[in-house]
Amino acid sequence: TTEIYTLSLHDALPICMVTRRERAFYNFGKLVKLEKIREVEWISSISAKMKDSGIRFGEEKIKDLITIAENIPYYVQYLASEVWELSVGAHVDGDMLDIAVTRLINNQADYYTTLWRNLSVQQQNTLRALATENSKVFSKDFIDRHRLGTPSGVQSAINVLMNDGILDFHNDEYIFEDPFFRQWLKA
């Protein structure tokens, strides 16, 4: 059998750009699955860069940053950049990390608002539900608790959200491609 690999949506091209016949980059090249960067590598890299700038950024805070960004390279770097801007010559504490997250979300608020307004009510409700919990999303209990209508409506919404690159499916969970969009929804 042939093993099929997929590009992560965090790579240079969204997966739909290379897998759909109607797209310009259809069959552009070999699809390779990229794993997330190991936490120990992030800790070493971020710690060294911060130290070079005179910032004391402890290992636990770096782990918190990685967790908040859900170990998605683009968002880890984005949040680390926000922390760096706030912290040159300082010690990073929990408040500083919270301020950086808030700044990052505020910087993206216009984009998130536009994205939100372009979604159907069913897609919005499904995203709100997934932002707060992510297990047994097609169960009667989950659908009733979040007033989502029918399992087929939820499935349809999720399919569109995945095709649009808002959600992905990994380790039996629907995950937000942008973890800060999920946090924006929860605010």
PDB file of N, CA and C in Angstrom, residues 74-80 82 98-109 112 178 180-181:
ATOM      1  N   TYR A  74       4.502  28.679  14.194  1.00  0.00           N
ATOM      2  CA  TYR A  74       4.216  30.070  13.872  1.00  0.00           C
ATOM      3  C   TYR A  74       3.732  30.829  15.106  1.00  0.00           C
ATOM      4  N   TYR A  75       2.821  30.218  15.865  1.00  0.00           N
ATOM      5  CA  TYR A  75       2.241  30.891  17.020  1.00  0.00           C
ATOM      6  C   TYR A  75       3.193  30.922  18.208  1.00  0.00           C
ATOM      7  N   VAL A  76       4.060  29.912  18.347  1.00  0.00           N
ATOM      8  CA  VAL A  76       5.091  29.961  19.391  1.00  0.00           C
ATOM      9  C   VAL A  76       6.011  31.151  19.113  1.00  0.00           C
ATOM     10  N   GLN A  77       6.444  31.295  17.865  1.00  0.00           N
ATOM     11  CA  GLN A  77       7.335  32.397  17.509  1.00  0.00           C
ATOM     12  C   GLN A  77       6.635  33.752  17.639  1.00  0.00           C
ATOM     13  N   TYR A  78       5.374  33.797  17.239  1.00  0.00           N
ATOM     14  CA  TYR A  78       4.604  35.042  17.316  1.00  0.00           C
ATOM     15  C   TYR A  78       4.474  35.494  18.773  1.00  0.00           C
ATOM     16  N   LEU A  79       4.098  34.569  19.646  1.00  0.00           N
ATOM     17  CA  LEU A  79       3.940  34.906  21.059  1.00  0.00           C
ATOM     18  C   LEU A  79       5.294  35.232  21.693  1.00  0.00           C
ATOM     19  N   ALA A  80       6.333  34.480  21.339  1.00  0.00           N
ATOM     20  CA  ALA A  80       7.673  34.772  21.876  1.00  0.00           C
ATOM     21  C   ALA A  80       8.118  36.171  21.448  1.00  0.00           C
ATOM     22  N   GLU A  82       6.108  38.741  20.875  1.00  0.00           N
ATOM     23  CA  GLU A  82       5.346  39.690  21.701  1.00  0.00           C
ATOM     24  C   GLU A  82       5.966  39.800  23.092  1.00  0.00           C
ATOM     25  N   ASP A  98       0.742  36.953  30.035  1.00  0.00           N
ATOM     26  CA  ASP A  98      -0.683  37.264  29.834  1.00  0.00           C
ATOM     27  C   ASP A  98      -0.862  38.532  29.001  1.00  0.00           C
ATOM     28  N   ILE A  99      -0.047  39.541  29.280  1.00  0.00           N
ATOM     29  CA  ILE A  99      -0.118  40.795  28.519  1.00  0.00           C
ATOM     30  C   ILE A  99       0.237  40.541  27.056  1.00  0.00           C
ATOM     31  N   ALA A 100       1.245  39.716  26.821  1.00  0.00           N
ATOM     32  CA  ALA A 100       1.647  39.389  25.447  1.00  0.00           C
ATOM     33  C   ALA A 100       0.531  38.664  24.706  1.00  0.00           C
ATOM     34  N   VAL A 101      -0.142  37.724  25.372  1.00  0.00           N
ATOM     35  CA  VAL A 101      -1.266  37.011  24.749  1.00  0.00           C
ATOM     36  C   VAL A 101      -2.382  37.999  24.414  1.00  0.00           C
ATOM     37  N   THR A 102      -2.704  38.869  25.344  1.00  0.00           N
ATOM     38  CA  THR A 102      -3.757  39.867  25.108  1.00  0.00           C
ATOM     39  C   THR A 102      -3.391  40.769  23.938  1.00  0.00           C
ATOM     40  N   ARG A 103      -2.146  41.215  23.890  1.00  0.00           N
ATOM     41  CA  ARG A 103      -1.703  42.065  22.770  1.00  0.00           C
ATOM     42  C   ARG A 103      -1.817  41.332  21.445  1.00  0.00           C
ATOM     43  N   LEU A 104      -1.394  40.091  21.437  1.00  0.00           N
ATOM     44  CA  LEU A 104      -1.449  39.298  20.213  1.00  0.00           C
ATOM     45  C   LEU A 104      -2.898  39.153  19.736  1.00  0.00           C
ATOM     46  N   ILE A 105      -3.794  38.834  20.637  1.00  0.00           N
ATOM     47  CA  ILE A 105      -5.210  38.682  20.285  1.00  0.00           C
ATOM     48  C   ILE A 105      -5.788  40.014  19.824  1.00  0.00           C
ATOM     49  N   ASN A 106      -5.454  41.098  20.510  1.00  0.00           N
ATOM     50  CA  ASN A 106      -5.935  42.421  20.097  1.00  0.00           C
ATOM     51  C   ASN A 106      -5.412  42.804  18.718  1.00  0.00           C
ATOM     52  N   ASN A 107      -4.162  42.438  18.424  1.00  0.00           N
ATOM     53  CA  ASN A 107      -3.597  42.718  17.100  1.00  0.00           C
ATOM     54  C   ASN A 107      -4.347  41.985  15.994  1.00  0.00           C
ATOM     55  N   GLN A 108      -4.912  40.848  16.327  1.00  0.00           N
ATOM     56  CA  GLN A 108      -5.609  40.029  15.337  1.00  0.00           C
ATOM     57  C   GLN A 108      -7.124  40.212  15.372  1.00  0.00           C
ATOM     58  N   ALA A 109      -7.618  41.057  16.239  1.00  0.00           N
ATOM     59  CA  ALA A 109      -9.067  41.182  16.460  1.00  0.00           C
ATOM     60  C   ALA A 109      -9.836  41.529  15.187  1.00  0.00           C
ATOM     61  N   TYR A 112      -9.997  38.381  13.132  1.00  0.00           N
ATOM     62  CA  TYR A 112     -10.912  37.420  13.746  1.00  0.00           C
ATOM     63  C   TYR A 112     -12.368  37.849  13.565  1.00  0.00           C
ATOM     64  N   ASP A 178      -5.547  28.108  14.544  1.00  0.00           N
ATOM     65  CA  ASP A 178      -5.023  29.298  15.214  1.00  0.00           C
ATOM     66  C   ASP A 178      -5.496  29.255  16.661  1.00  0.00           C
ATOM     67  N   PHE A 180      -5.063  31.181  19.032  1.00  0.00           N
ATOM     68  CA  PHE A 180      -5.474  32.476  19.567  1.00  0.00           C
ATOM     69  C   PHE A 180      -6.865  32.855  19.089  1.00  0.00           C
ATOM     70  N   PHE A 181      -7.294  32.310  17.972  1.00  0.00           N
ATOM     71  CA  PHE A 181      -8.674  32.490  17.541  1.00  0.00           C
ATOM     72  C   PHE A 181      -9.598  31.780  18.530  1.00  0.00           C
TER      73      PHE A 181
END
